[in-house]
Amino acid sequence: MRSTSPIKMLLLAAVLCSTSLSAAGSPPQDAPAAQPQPSICDRKGDSSPEGQWYAGLTHSLCRSGDADSLLAVYLISFPVFAAGEPDHGVLGRAYAIGKSNPRVLWTVAIDNNCQPVVECRGNQRAVDAAKALTRLDPGNAMAWFALAYAEDSYVTQPDEVSAALAAAAKAPRVHDYTFDLTKLVARATGRVPIPDAARDNGYGVIVAPENLRWPLVVIPSMLSPSFADWIKHDCRGDGNAPPAERRTLCSAAKAQLRHGDSLLTLSENPEATTALQASMQKALGKSTDASSKVMIDAVLHSSSEREMYAKAAAQLSQEK
């Protein structure tokens, strides 16, 4: 393995995750039926040092068995160090015991593993999770956006979508739960030490363990592009122009996104978006071995994506 800069790792993870998300849809008509994959909790991993560390990490988290640990397993099951598709069964296990866990509820509500969205009609679990999230955190506009998205994408209840968007427009704060998933993975990937053999860059140099952890840590930020597209396209996911009432309600709800704490939740605030993008470029553009460590430390000591990138950019800008 060669040492890679955080930005290259981010791009690699993006490619791998987007490939996985596309693979999650229905196979072509002439494709043979896919064979069921064993749970990631039961896989041995490949023989490489990286693969063995990854398998040990997932097994450790699976043995813990709590909702957060199982959610972390699901998130890191998107192909980075392992082949195949994400393990949706593990997410189901997390949801079964985590119905009061906002991180689990958010993931179940917005993680669209069907392509296209219309094939997900009838996925009542996503709607139930989103409703539970609004009861748990009614003051966060993103909980209501998640409910409107789930209702529109999975069940098609126009009145319920309208009610959720109206509630989002009145919510007093905007927090992107996706960052909470990022922090969860950052903590989880530090549970099992990474051996020197897995950290060898191929030239006898042992790189920082965070260089292997970082591609996994960024996975949540790429979890559901369909949700972001739905917000962008006037809160409508079927490709059709929304009725006037939907456009009006969506516009009022999106106005709240001037006060968010991530790129997604700042979409209506160009000045703040530009500032955050500048912080991201400064933070991710560094190629030193310490960059991934700085990034993960910033994740662990921040409460939002916006704060995390500002901290990382400030620290990395001091490096020679």
PDB file of C-alpha atoms in Angstrom:
ATOM      1  CA  MET A   1       0.000   0.000   0.000  1.00  0.00           C
ATOM      2  CA  ARG A   2       1.301   3.457  -0.842  1.00  0.00           C
ATOM      3  CA  SER A   3       0.685   6.541   1.240  1.00  0.00           C
ATOM      4  CA  THR A   4      -2.143   8.577  -0.263  1.00  0.00           C
ATOM      5  CA  SER A   5      -3.265  12.114   0.473  1.00  0.00           C
ATOM      6  CA  PRO A   6      -6.669  12.623   2.142  1.00  0.00           C
ATOM      7  CA  ILE A   7      -8.120  14.279  -0.955  1.00  0.00           C
ATOM      8  CA  LYS A   8      -7.148  11.314  -3.135  1.00  0.00           C
ATOM      9  CA  MET A   9      -8.611   8.985  -0.509  1.00  0.00           C
ATOM     10  CA  LEU A  10     -11.801  11.015  -0.519  1.00  0.00           C
ATOM     11  CA  LEU A  11     -12.069  10.740  -4.279  1.00  0.00           C
ATOM     12  CA  LEU A  12     -11.344   7.007  -4.119  1.00  0.00           C
ATOM     13  CA  ALA A  13     -14.013   6.512  -1.508  1.00  0.00           C
ATOM     14  CA  ALA A  14     -16.462   8.564  -3.566  1.00  0.00           C
ATOM     15  CA  VAL A  15     -15.897   6.396  -6.637  1.00  0.00           C
ATOM     16  CA  LEU A  16     -16.231   3.198  -4.661  1.00  0.00           C
ATOM     17  CA  CYS A  17     -19.317   4.354  -2.819  1.00  0.00           C
ATOM     18  CA  SER A  18     -21.050   5.621  -5.948  1.00  0.00           C
ATOM     19  CA  THR A  19     -20.328   2.286  -7.615  1.00  0.00           C
ATOM     20  CA  SER A  20     -21.826   0.511  -4.638  1.00  0.00           C
ATOM     21  CA  LEU A  21     -24.898   2.720  -4.603  1.00  0.00           C
ATOM     22  CA  SER A  22     -25.477   2.046  -8.295  1.00  0.00           C
ATOM     23  CA  ALA A  23     -25.016  -1.658  -7.749  1.00  0.00           C
ATOM     24  CA  ALA A  24     -27.735  -1.605  -5.113  1.00  0.00           C
ATOM     25  CA  GLY A  25     -30.459  -1.221  -7.736  1.00  0.00           C
ATOM     26  CA  SER A  26     -32.249  -3.941  -9.636  1.00  0.00           C
ATOM     27  CA  PRO A  27     -30.005  -6.027 -11.947  1.00  0.00           C
ATOM     28  CA  PRO A  28     -30.489  -5.874 -15.718  1.00  0.00           C
ATOM     29  CA  GLN A  29     -33.155  -8.164 -17.101  1.00  0.00           C
ATOM     30  CA  ASP A  30     -30.620 -10.547 -18.642  1.00  0.00           C
ATOM     31  CA  ALA A  31     -28.366 -10.676 -15.566  1.00  0.00           C
ATOM     32  CA  PRO A  32     -28.347 -13.858 -13.483  1.00  0.00           C
ATOM     33  CA  ALA A  33     -29.854 -13.611 -10.026  1.00  0.00           C
ATOM     34  CA  ALA A  34     -27.264 -12.499  -7.497  1.00  0.00           C
ATOM     35  CA  GLN A  35     -26.254 -15.062  -4.933  1.00  0.00           C
ATOM     36  CA  PRO A  36     -26.954 -14.030  -1.322  1.00  0.00           C
ATOM     37  CA  GLN A  37     -23.842 -12.668   0.325  1.00  0.00           C
ATOM     38  CA  PRO A  38     -22.909 -13.768   3.832  1.00  0.00           C
ATOM     39  CA  SER A  39     -23.232 -11.098   6.474  1.00  0.00           C
ATOM     40  CA  ILE A  40     -20.173  -8.942   6.832  1.00  0.00           C
ATOM     41  CA  CYS A  41     -20.151 -10.111  10.442  1.00  0.00           C
ATOM     42  CA  ASP A  42     -19.304 -13.607   9.158  1.00  0.00           C
ATOM     43  CA  ARG A  43     -16.839 -12.795   6.392  1.00  0.00           C
ATOM     44  CA  LYS A  44     -13.189 -13.669   6.867  1.00  0.00           C
ATOM     45  CA  GLY A  45     -11.804 -10.836   4.761  1.00  0.00           C
ATOM     46  CA  ASP A  46      -9.040 -11.138   2.197  1.00  0.00           C
ATOM     47  CA  SER A  47      -5.505 -12.171   3.030  1.00  0.00           C
ATOM     48  CA  SER A  48      -3.941  -8.709   2.790  1.00  0.00           C
ATOM     49  CA  PRO A  49      -2.926  -6.973   6.033  1.00  0.00           C
ATOM     50  CA  GLU A  50      -5.486  -4.252   5.321  1.00  0.00           C
ATOM     51  CA  GLY A  51      -8.199  -6.842   4.710  1.00  0.00           C
ATOM     52  CA  GLN A  52      -7.382  -8.681   7.910  1.00  0.00           C
ATOM     53  CA  TRP A  53      -7.516  -5.473   9.941  1.00  0.00           C
ATOM     54  CA  TYR A  54     -10.838  -4.574   8.323  1.00  0.00           C
ATOM     55  CA  ALA A  55     -12.293  -8.017   9.075  1.00  0.00           C
ATOM     56  CA  GLY A  56     -11.101  -7.799  12.678  1.00  0.00           C
ATOM     57  CA  LEU A  57     -12.707  -4.381  13.028  1.00  0.00           C
ATOM     58  CA  THR A  58     -16.080  -5.457  11.648  1.00  0.00           C
ATOM     59  CA  HIS A  59     -16.092  -8.614  13.768  1.00  0.00           C
ATOM     60  CA  SER A  60     -15.314  -6.601  16.897  1.00  0.00           C
ATOM     61  CA  LEU A  61     -18.148  -4.183  16.192  1.00  0.00           C
ATOM     62  CA  CYS A  62     -20.559  -7.028  15.401  1.00  0.00           C
ATOM     63  CA  ARG A  63     -19.725  -8.725  18.686  1.00  0.00           C
ATOM     64  CA  SER A  64     -20.562  -5.519  20.551  1.00  0.00           C
ATOM     65  CA  GLY A  65     -24.051  -5.814  19.106  1.00  0.00           C
ATOM     66  CA  ASP A  66     -25.382  -2.389  20.139  1.00  0.00           C
ATOM     67  CA  ALA A  67     -27.204  -0.189  17.639  1.00  0.00           C
ATOM     68  CA  ASP A  68     -24.332   2.249  17.096  1.00  0.00           C
ATOM     69  CA  SER A  69     -21.793  -0.530  16.557  1.00  0.00           C
ATOM     70  CA  LEU A  70     -24.039  -2.289  14.051  1.00  0.00           C
ATOM     71  CA  LEU A  71     -24.719   0.998  12.279  1.00  0.00           C
ATOM     72  CA  ALA A  72     -20.971   1.589  12.030  1.00  0.00           C
ATOM     73  CA  VAL A  73     -20.555  -1.888  10.523  1.00  0.00           C
ATOM     74  CA  TYR A  74     -23.200  -1.077   7.936  1.00  0.00           C
ATOM     75  CA  LEU A  75     -21.550   2.221   7.037  1.00  0.00           C
ATOM     76  CA  ILE A  76     -18.089   0.721   6.607  1.00  0.00           C
ATOM     77  CA  SER A  77     -19.503  -2.180   4.603  1.00  0.00           C
ATOM     78  CA  PHE A  78     -19.591   0.068   1.540  1.00  0.00           C
ATOM     79  CA  PRO A  79     -16.708  -1.295  -0.559  1.00  0.00           C
ATOM     80  CA  VAL A  80     -13.373   0.255   0.349  1.00  0.00           C
ATOM     81  CA  PHE A  81     -11.367  -2.622   1.779  1.00  0.00           C
ATOM     82  CA  ALA A  82     -13.847  -5.336   0.819  1.00  0.00           C
ATOM     83  CA  ALA A  83     -15.707  -6.383  -2.323  1.00  0.00           C
ATOM     84  CA  GLY A  84     -19.454  -6.688  -2.669  1.00  0.00           C
ATOM     85  CA  GLU A  85     -22.434  -4.560  -1.716  1.00  0.00           C
ATOM     86  CA  PRO A  86     -23.167  -2.837   1.606  1.00  0.00           C
ATOM     87  CA  ASP A  87     -24.698  -5.165   4.167  1.00  0.00           C
ATOM     88  CA  HIS A  88     -28.290  -3.958   4.450  1.00  0.00           C
ATOM     89  CA  GLY A  89     -29.066  -6.815   6.807  1.00  0.00           C
ATOM     90  CA  VAL A  90     -26.801  -5.281   9.437  1.00  0.00           C
ATOM     91  CA  LEU A  91     -28.690  -1.992   9.091  1.00  0.00           C
ATOM     92  CA  GLY A  92     -31.900  -3.937   9.711  1.00  0.00           C
ATOM     93  CA  ARG A  93     -30.393  -5.364  12.899  1.00  0.00           C
ATOM     94  CA  ALA A  94     -29.355  -1.889  14.025  1.00  0.00           C
ATOM     95  CA  TYR A  95     -32.854  -0.556  13.390  1.00  0.00           C
ATOM     96  CA  ALA A  96     -34.495  -3.427  15.276  1.00  0.00           C
ATOM     97  CA  ILE A  97     -32.734  -2.389  18.483  1.00  0.00           C
ATOM     98  CA  GLY A  98     -32.155   1.294  17.736  1.00  0.00           C
ATOM     99  CA  LYS A  99     -35.597   2.790  17.227  1.00  0.00           C
ATOM    100  CA  SER A 100     -34.760   5.616  19.634  1.00  0.00           C
ATOM    101  CA  ASN A 101     -31.325   6.231  18.119  1.00  0.00           C
ATOM    102  CA  PRO A 102     -31.355   9.332  15.874  1.00  0.00           C
ATOM    103  CA  ARG A 103     -28.332   8.155  13.860  1.00  0.00           C
ATOM    104  CA  VAL A 104     -30.007   4.853  13.034  1.00  0.00           C
ATOM    105  CA  LEU A 105     -33.362   6.487  12.291  1.00  0.00           C
ATOM    106  CA  TRP A 106     -31.781   9.044   9.942  1.00  0.00           C
ATOM    107  CA  THR A 107     -29.900   6.369   8.029  1.00  0.00           C
ATOM    108  CA  VAL A 108     -32.955   4.159   7.601  1.00  0.00           C
ATOM    109  CA  ALA A 109     -35.072   7.142   6.531  1.00  0.00           C
ATOM    110  CA  ILE A 110     -32.791   8.522   3.817  1.00  0.00           C
ATOM    111  CA  ASP A 111     -30.612   5.606   2.721  1.00  0.00           C
ATOM    112  CA  ASN A 112     -32.215   4.813  -0.601  1.00  0.00           C
ATOM    113  CA  ASN A 113     -30.764   1.514  -1.811  1.00  0.00           C
ATOM    114  CA  CYS A 114     -33.282   1.268  -4.649  1.00  0.00           C
ATOM    115  CA  GLN A 115     -32.618   2.635  -8.113  1.00  0.00           C
ATOM    116  CA  PRO A 116     -34.618   4.503  -9.304  1.00  0.00           C
ATOM    117  CA  VAL A 117     -36.526   5.963  -6.382  1.00  0.00           C
ATOM    118  CA  VAL A 118     -39.921   4.835  -7.704  1.00  0.00           C
ATOM    119  CA  GLU A 119     -38.923   1.202  -7.116  1.00  0.00           C
ATOM    120  CA  CYS A 120     -38.931   1.933  -3.378  1.00  0.00           C
ATOM    121  CA  ARG A 121     -42.642   2.635  -3.146  1.00  0.00           C
ATOM    122  CA  GLY A 122     -44.121   0.884  -0.157  1.00  0.00           C
ATOM    123  CA  ASN A 123     -40.980   0.971   1.987  1.00  0.00           C
ATOM    124  CA  GLN A 124     -42.910   1.719   5.146  1.00  0.00           C
ATOM    125  CA  ARG A 125     -39.853   1.137   7.326  1.00  0.00           C
ATOM    126  CA  ALA A 126     -38.242   4.335   6.050  1.00  0.00           C
ATOM    127  CA  VAL A 127     -41.386   6.323   6.807  1.00  0.00           C
ATOM    128  CA  ASP A 128     -41.699   4.812  10.280  1.00  0.00           C
ATOM    129  CA  ALA A 129     -38.067   5.656  11.009  1.00  0.00           C
ATOM    130  CA  ALA A 130     -38.516   9.243   9.836  1.00  0.00           C
ATOM    131  CA  LYS A 131     -41.651   9.672  11.945  1.00  0.00           C
ATOM    132  CA  ALA A 132     -39.781   8.369  14.982  1.00  0.00           C
ATOM    133  CA  LEU A 133     -36.985  10.837  14.259  1.00  0.00           C
ATOM    134  CA  THR A 134     -39.405  13.782  14.213  1.00  0.00           C
ATOM    135  CA  ARG A 135     -40.795  12.676  17.573  1.00  0.00           C
ATOM    136  CA  LEU A 136     -37.294  12.318  18.988  1.00  0.00           C
ATOM    137  CA  ASP A 137     -35.929  15.607  17.606  1.00  0.00           C
ATOM    138  CA  PRO A 138     -38.863  17.799  16.506  1.00  0.00           C
ATOM    139  CA  GLY A 139     -36.796  20.989  16.581  1.00  0.00           C
ATOM    140  CA  ASN A 140     -34.459  19.918  13.776  1.00  0.00           C
ATOM    141  CA  ALA A 141     -35.629  20.806  10.281  1.00  0.00           C
ATOM    142  CA  MET A 142     -33.647  17.888   8.862  1.00  0.00           C
ATOM    143  CA  ALA A 143     -35.837  15.388  10.708  1.00  0.00           C
ATOM    144  CA  TRP A 144     -38.872  16.842   8.923  1.00  0.00           C
ATOM    145  CA  PHE A 145     -37.068  16.918   5.583  1.00  0.00           C
ATOM    146  CA  ALA A 146     -36.309  13.214   6.097  1.00  0.00           C
ATOM    147  CA  LEU A 147     -39.977  12.491   6.740  1.00  0.00           C
ATOM    148  CA  ALA A 148     -41.119  14.455   3.689  1.00  0.00           C
ATOM    149  CA  TYR A 149     -38.525  12.627   1.575  1.00  0.00           C
ATOM    150  CA  ALA A 150     -39.532   9.206   2.871  1.00  0.00           C
ATOM    151  CA  GLU A 151     -43.241   9.895   2.385  1.00  0.00           C
ATOM    152  CA  ASP A 152     -42.684  11.185  -1.136  1.00  0.00           C
ATOM    153  CA  SER A 153     -40.148   8.582  -2.211  1.00  0.00           C
ATOM    154  CA  TYR A 154     -41.560   5.468  -0.645  1.00  0.00           C
ATOM    155  CA  VAL A 155     -45.290   5.855   0.013  1.00  0.00           C
ATOM    156  CA  THR A 156     -46.522   8.860  -1.978  1.00  0.00           C
ATOM    157  CA  GLN A 157     -48.713  10.657   0.530  1.00  0.00           C
ATOM    158  CA  PRO A 158     -48.990  14.257  -0.732  1.00  0.00           C
ATOM    159  CA  ASP A 159     -50.740  15.564   2.388  1.00  0.00           C
ATOM    160  CA  GLU A 160     -48.115  13.997   4.655  1.00  0.00           C
ATOM    161  CA  VAL A 161     -45.320  15.441   2.533  1.00  0.00           C
ATOM    162  CA  SER A 162     -46.898  18.887   2.753  1.00  0.00           C
ATOM    163  CA  ALA A 163     -47.294  18.664   6.531  1.00  0.00           C
ATOM    164  CA  ALA A 164     -43.677  17.593   6.985  1.00  0.00           C
ATOM    165  CA  LEU A 165     -42.374  20.419   4.796  1.00  0.00           C
ATOM    166  CA  ALA A 166     -44.487  22.932   6.712  1.00  0.00           C
ATOM    167  CA  ALA A 167     -42.971  21.649   9.956  1.00  0.00           C
ATOM    168  CA  ALA A 168     -39.453  21.903   8.500  1.00  0.00           C
ATOM    169  CA  ALA A 169     -40.078  25.546   7.625  1.00  0.00           C
ATOM    170  CA  LYS A 170     -40.932  26.302  11.262  1.00  0.00           C
ATOM    171  CA  ALA A 171     -38.178  24.262  12.931  1.00  0.00           C
ATOM    172  CA  PRO A 172     -35.824  26.390  15.066  1.00  0.00           C
ATOM    173  CA  ARG A 173     -32.554  24.742  14.002  1.00  0.00           C
ATOM    174  CA  VAL A 174     -30.894  22.831  11.171  1.00  0.00           C
ATOM    175  CA  HIS A 175     -28.394  20.083  11.959  1.00  0.00           C
ATOM    176  CA  ASP A 176     -27.181  17.546   9.414  1.00  0.00           C
ATOM    177  CA  TYR A 177     -27.242  14.146  11.112  1.00  0.00           C
ATOM    178  CA  THR A 178     -24.811  12.871   8.517  1.00  0.00           C
ATOM    179  CA  PHE A 179     -21.964  14.407  10.476  1.00  0.00           C
ATOM    180  CA  ASP A 180     -23.029  12.345  13.490  1.00  0.00           C
ATOM    181  CA  LEU A 181     -22.528   9.258  11.321  1.00  0.00           C
ATOM    182  CA  THR A 182     -19.097  10.509  10.308  1.00  0.00           C
ATOM    183  CA  LYS A 183     -18.126  10.919  13.956  1.00  0.00           C
ATOM    184  CA  LEU A 184     -19.529   7.477  14.740  1.00  0.00           C
ATOM    185  CA  VAL A 185     -17.325   5.849  12.096  1.00  0.00           C
ATOM    186  CA  ALA A 186     -14.294   7.872  13.214  1.00  0.00           C
ATOM    187  CA  ARG A 187     -14.701   6.486  16.718  1.00  0.00           C
ATOM    188  CA  ALA A 188     -15.466   2.963  15.555  1.00  0.00           C
ATOM    189  CA  THR A 189     -12.443   2.658  13.278  1.00  0.00           C
ATOM    190  CA  GLY A 190     -10.158   3.435  16.206  1.00  0.00           C
ATOM    191  CA  ARG A 191     -11.309   0.424  18.205  1.00  0.00           C
ATOM    192  CA  VAL A 192      -8.920  -2.094  16.642  1.00  0.00           C
ATOM    193  CA  PRO A 193      -5.200  -1.207  16.298  1.00  0.00           C
ATOM    194  CA  ILE A 194      -3.864  -1.250  12.749  1.00  0.00           C
ATOM    195  CA  PRO A 195      -0.735  -3.431  12.454  1.00  0.00           C
ATOM    196  CA  ASP A 196       2.447  -2.108  10.889  1.00  0.00           C
ATOM    197  CA  ALA A 197       2.102  -4.546   7.981  1.00  0.00           C
ATOM    198  CA  ALA A 198      -1.144  -2.863   6.956  1.00  0.00           C
ATOM    199  CA  ARG A 199       0.441   0.573   7.236  1.00  0.00           C
ATOM    200  CA  ASP A 200       3.527  -0.171   5.125  1.00  0.00           C
ATOM    201  CA  ASN A 201       3.467   2.124   2.086  1.00  0.00           C
ATOM    202  CA  GLY A 202       5.401  -0.349  -0.040  1.00  0.00           C
ATOM    203  CA  TYR A 203       8.748   1.335   0.518  1.00  0.00           C
ATOM    204  CA  GLY A 204       9.338   0.278   4.091  1.00  0.00           C
ATOM    205  CA  VAL A 205       7.738   3.424   5.523  1.00  0.00           C
ATOM    206  CA  ILE A 206       5.007   2.955   8.119  1.00  0.00           C
ATOM    207  CA  VAL A 207       2.288   5.551   7.520  1.00  0.00           C
ATOM    208  CA  ALA A 208      -0.114   6.914  10.096  1.00  0.00           C
ATOM    209  CA  PRO A 209      -3.016   4.569  10.949  1.00  0.00           C
ATOM    210  CA  GLU A 210      -5.426   7.380  10.143  1.00  0.00           C
ATOM    211  CA  ASN A 211      -4.459   6.970   6.472  1.00  0.00           C
ATOM    212  CA  LEU A 212      -6.390   3.693   6.454  1.00  0.00           C
ATOM    213  CA  ARG A 213      -9.217   4.959   8.616  1.00  0.00           C
ATOM    214  CA  TRP A 214      -9.981   8.110   6.614  1.00  0.00           C
ATOM    215  CA  PRO A 215     -11.507   6.425   3.506  1.00  0.00           C
ATOM    216  CA  LEU A 216     -14.000   4.746   5.828  1.00  0.00           C
ATOM    217  CA  VAL A 217     -14.696   7.898   7.845  1.00  0.00           C
ATOM    218  CA  VAL A 218     -15.841   9.843   4.765  1.00  0.00           C
ATOM    219  CA  ILE A 219     -18.342   7.191   3.622  1.00  0.00           C
ATOM    220  CA  PRO A 220     -21.376   8.700   5.433  1.00  0.00           C
ATOM    221  CA  SER A 221     -21.006  11.956   3.500  1.00  0.00           C
ATOM    222  CA  MET A 222     -21.804  10.009   0.323  1.00  0.00           C
ATOM    223  CA  LEU A 223     -24.593   7.907   1.775  1.00  0.00           C
ATOM    224  CA  SER A 224     -27.649   9.057  -0.157  1.00  0.00           C
ATOM    225  CA  PRO A 225     -27.234  11.313  -3.183  1.00  0.00           C
ATOM    226  CA  SER A 226     -30.936  10.792  -3.932  1.00  0.00           C
ATOM    227  CA  PHE A 227     -31.890  12.769  -0.810  1.00  0.00           C
ATOM    228  CA  ALA A 228     -29.765  15.757  -1.834  1.00  0.00           C
ATOM    229  CA  ASP A 229     -31.187  15.616  -5.362  1.00  0.00           C
ATOM    230  CA  TRP A 230     -34.717  15.492  -3.969  1.00  0.00           C
ATOM    231  CA  ILE A 231     -34.152  18.700  -2.012  1.00  0.00           C
ATOM    232  CA  LYS A 232     -32.521  20.354  -5.007  1.00  0.00           C
ATOM    233  CA  HIS A 233     -35.412  19.485  -7.322  1.00  0.00           C
ATOM    234  CA  ASP A 234     -38.158  21.192  -5.310  1.00  0.00           C
ATOM    235  CA  CYS A 235     -38.726  18.237  -2.977  1.00  0.00           C
ATOM    236  CA  ARG A 236     -39.888  15.932  -5.745  1.00  0.00           C
ATOM    237  CA  GLY A 237     -38.134  12.683  -6.592  1.00  0.00           C
ATOM    238  CA  ASP A 238     -39.999  11.188  -9.547  1.00  0.00           C
ATOM    239  CA  GLY A 239     -38.619  13.544 -12.183  1.00  0.00           C
ATOM    240  CA  ASN A 240     -41.901  15.371 -12.703  1.00  0.00           C
ATOM    241  CA  ALA A 241     -42.434  19.039 -12.002  1.00  0.00           C
ATOM    242  CA  PRO A 242     -44.013  19.450  -8.567  1.00  0.00           C
ATOM    243  CA  PRO A 243     -47.389  21.179  -8.220  1.00  0.00           C
ATOM    244  CA  ALA A 244     -47.397  24.825  -7.206  1.00  0.00           C
ATOM    245  CA  GLU A 245     -48.266  24.057  -3.581  1.00  0.00           C
ATOM    246  CA  ARG A 246     -45.319  21.676  -3.266  1.00  0.00           C
ATOM    247  CA  ARG A 247     -42.932  24.235  -4.755  1.00  0.00           C
ATOM    248  CA  THR A 248     -44.153  26.867  -2.330  1.00  0.00           C
ATOM    249  CA  LEU A 249     -43.839  24.604   0.713  1.00  0.00           C
ATOM    250  CA  CYS A 250     -40.466  23.317  -0.383  1.00  0.00           C
ATOM    251  CA  SER A 251     -39.181  26.822  -0.965  1.00  0.00           C
ATOM    252  CA  ALA A 252     -40.249  27.881   2.532  1.00  0.00           C
ATOM    253  CA  ALA A 253     -38.612  24.821   4.068  1.00  0.00           C
ATOM    254  CA  LYS A 254     -35.420  25.268   2.059  1.00  0.00           C
ATOM    255  CA  ALA A 255     -35.164  28.840   3.331  1.00  0.00           C
ATOM    256  CA  GLN A 256     -34.212  27.268   6.653  1.00  0.00           C
ATOM    257  CA  LEU A 257     -31.124  25.874   4.972  1.00  0.00           C
ATOM    258  CA  ARG A 258     -29.482  29.272   5.252  1.00  0.00           C
ATOM    259  CA  HIS A 259     -28.824  28.341   8.869  1.00  0.00           C
ATOM    260  CA  GLY A 260     -27.366  24.853   8.442  1.00  0.00           C
ATOM    261  CA  ASP A 261     -24.031  23.344   9.410  1.00  0.00           C
ATOM    262  CA  SER A 262     -22.999  21.343   6.317  1.00  0.00           C
ATOM    263  CA  LEU A 263     -22.789  21.744   2.551  1.00  0.00           C
ATOM    264  CA  LEU A 264     -26.175  20.069   2.196  1.00  0.00           C
ATOM    265  CA  THR A 265     -27.865  22.237   4.801  1.00  0.00           C
ATOM    266  CA  LEU A 266     -26.281  25.487   3.589  1.00  0.00           C
ATOM    267  CA  SER A 267     -27.533  25.156   0.033  1.00  0.00           C
ATOM    268  CA  GLU A 268     -29.556  28.386   0.309  1.00  0.00           C
ATOM    269  CA  ASN A 269     -26.654  30.407   1.723  1.00  0.00           C
ATOM    270  CA  PRO A 270     -24.094  31.037  -1.058  1.00  0.00           C
ATOM    271  CA  GLU A 271     -21.714  33.031   1.155  1.00  0.00           C
ATOM    272  CA  ALA A 272     -21.556  30.355   3.844  1.00  0.00           C
ATOM    273  CA  THR A 273     -21.291  27.635   1.201  1.00  0.00           C
ATOM    274  CA  THR A 274     -18.315  29.358  -0.408  1.00  0.00           C
ATOM    275  CA  ALA A 275     -16.604  29.724   2.974  1.00  0.00           C
ATOM    276  CA  LEU A 276     -17.155  26.053   3.799  1.00  0.00           C
ATOM    277  CA  GLN A 277     -15.874  24.961   0.398  1.00  0.00           C
ATOM    278  CA  ALA A 278     -12.750  27.056   0.939  1.00  0.00           C
ATOM    279  CA  SER A 279     -12.187  25.340   4.301  1.00  0.00           C
ATOM    280  CA  MET A 280     -12.675  21.959   2.666  1.00  0.00           C
ATOM    281  CA  GLN A 281     -10.167  22.764  -0.054  1.00  0.00           C
ATOM    282  CA  LYS A 282      -7.576  23.874   2.489  1.00  0.00           C
ATOM    283  CA  ALA A 283      -8.160  20.830   4.681  1.00  0.00           C
ATOM    284  CA  LEU A 284      -8.321  18.189   1.968  1.00  0.00           C
ATOM    285  CA  GLY A 285      -5.666  19.676  -0.280  1.00  0.00           C
ATOM    286  CA  LYS A 286      -2.797  18.837   2.044  1.00  0.00           C
ATOM    287  CA  SER A 287      -0.773  15.739   1.195  1.00  0.00           C
ATOM    288  CA  THR A 288       1.304  15.279   4.333  1.00  0.00           C
ATOM    289  CA  ASP A 289       1.208  12.055   6.305  1.00  0.00           C
ATOM    290  CA  ALA A 290      -0.309  13.953   9.229  1.00  0.00           C
ATOM    291  CA  SER A 291      -3.291  15.228   7.225  1.00  0.00           C
ATOM    292  CA  SER A 292      -5.574  12.274   7.876  1.00  0.00           C
ATOM    293  CA  LYS A 293      -4.808  12.430  11.597  1.00  0.00           C
ATOM    294  CA  VAL A 294      -5.691  16.124  11.679  1.00  0.00           C
ATOM    295  CA  MET A 295      -8.919  15.435   9.807  1.00  0.00           C
ATOM    296  CA  ILE A 296     -10.008  12.616  12.111  1.00  0.00           C
ATOM    297  CA  ASP A 297      -9.097  14.608  15.224  1.00  0.00           C
ATOM    298  CA  ALA A 298     -11.189  17.475  13.866  1.00  0.00           C
ATOM    299  CA  VAL A 299     -14.126  15.125  13.313  1.00  0.00           C
ATOM    300  CA  LEU A 300     -13.915  13.800  16.850  1.00  0.00           C
ATOM    301  CA  HIS A 301     -13.744  17.268  18.402  1.00  0.00           C
ATOM    302  CA  SER A 302     -16.438  18.993  16.351  1.00  0.00           C
ATOM    303  CA  SER A 303     -20.218  19.011  16.374  1.00  0.00           C
ATOM    304  CA  SER A 304     -20.796  19.660  12.667  1.00  0.00           C
ATOM    305  CA  GLU A 305     -19.209  19.383   9.248  1.00  0.00           C
ATOM    306  CA  ARG A 306     -18.817  23.139   9.117  1.00  0.00           C
ATOM    307  CA  GLU A 307     -16.930  23.263  12.413  1.00  0.00           C
ATOM    308  CA  MET A 308     -14.814  20.237  11.531  1.00  0.00           C
ATOM    309  CA  TYR A 309     -13.479  21.635   8.264  1.00  0.00           C
ATOM    310  CA  ALA A 310     -12.804  25.030   9.827  1.00  0.00           C
ATOM    311  CA  LYS A 311     -10.755  23.402  12.587  1.00  0.00           C
ATOM    312  CA  ALA A 312      -8.860  21.146  10.212  1.00  0.00           C
ATOM    313  CA  ALA A 313      -8.115  23.980   7.774  1.00  0.00           C
ATOM    314  CA  ALA A 314      -6.837  26.213  10.570  1.00  0.00           C
ATOM    315  CA  GLN A 315      -4.536  23.510  11.929  1.00  0.00           C
ATOM    316  CA  LEU A 316      -3.216  22.379   8.555  1.00  0.00           C
ATOM    317  CA  SER A 317      -2.561  25.947   7.437  1.00  0.00           C
ATOM    318  CA  GLN A 318       0.004  26.189  10.224  1.00  0.00           C
ATOM    319  CA  GLU A 319       2.022  23.314   8.793  1.00  0.00           C
ATOM    320  CA  LYS A 320       5.206  24.160   6.942  1.00  0.00           C
TER     321      LYS A 320
END
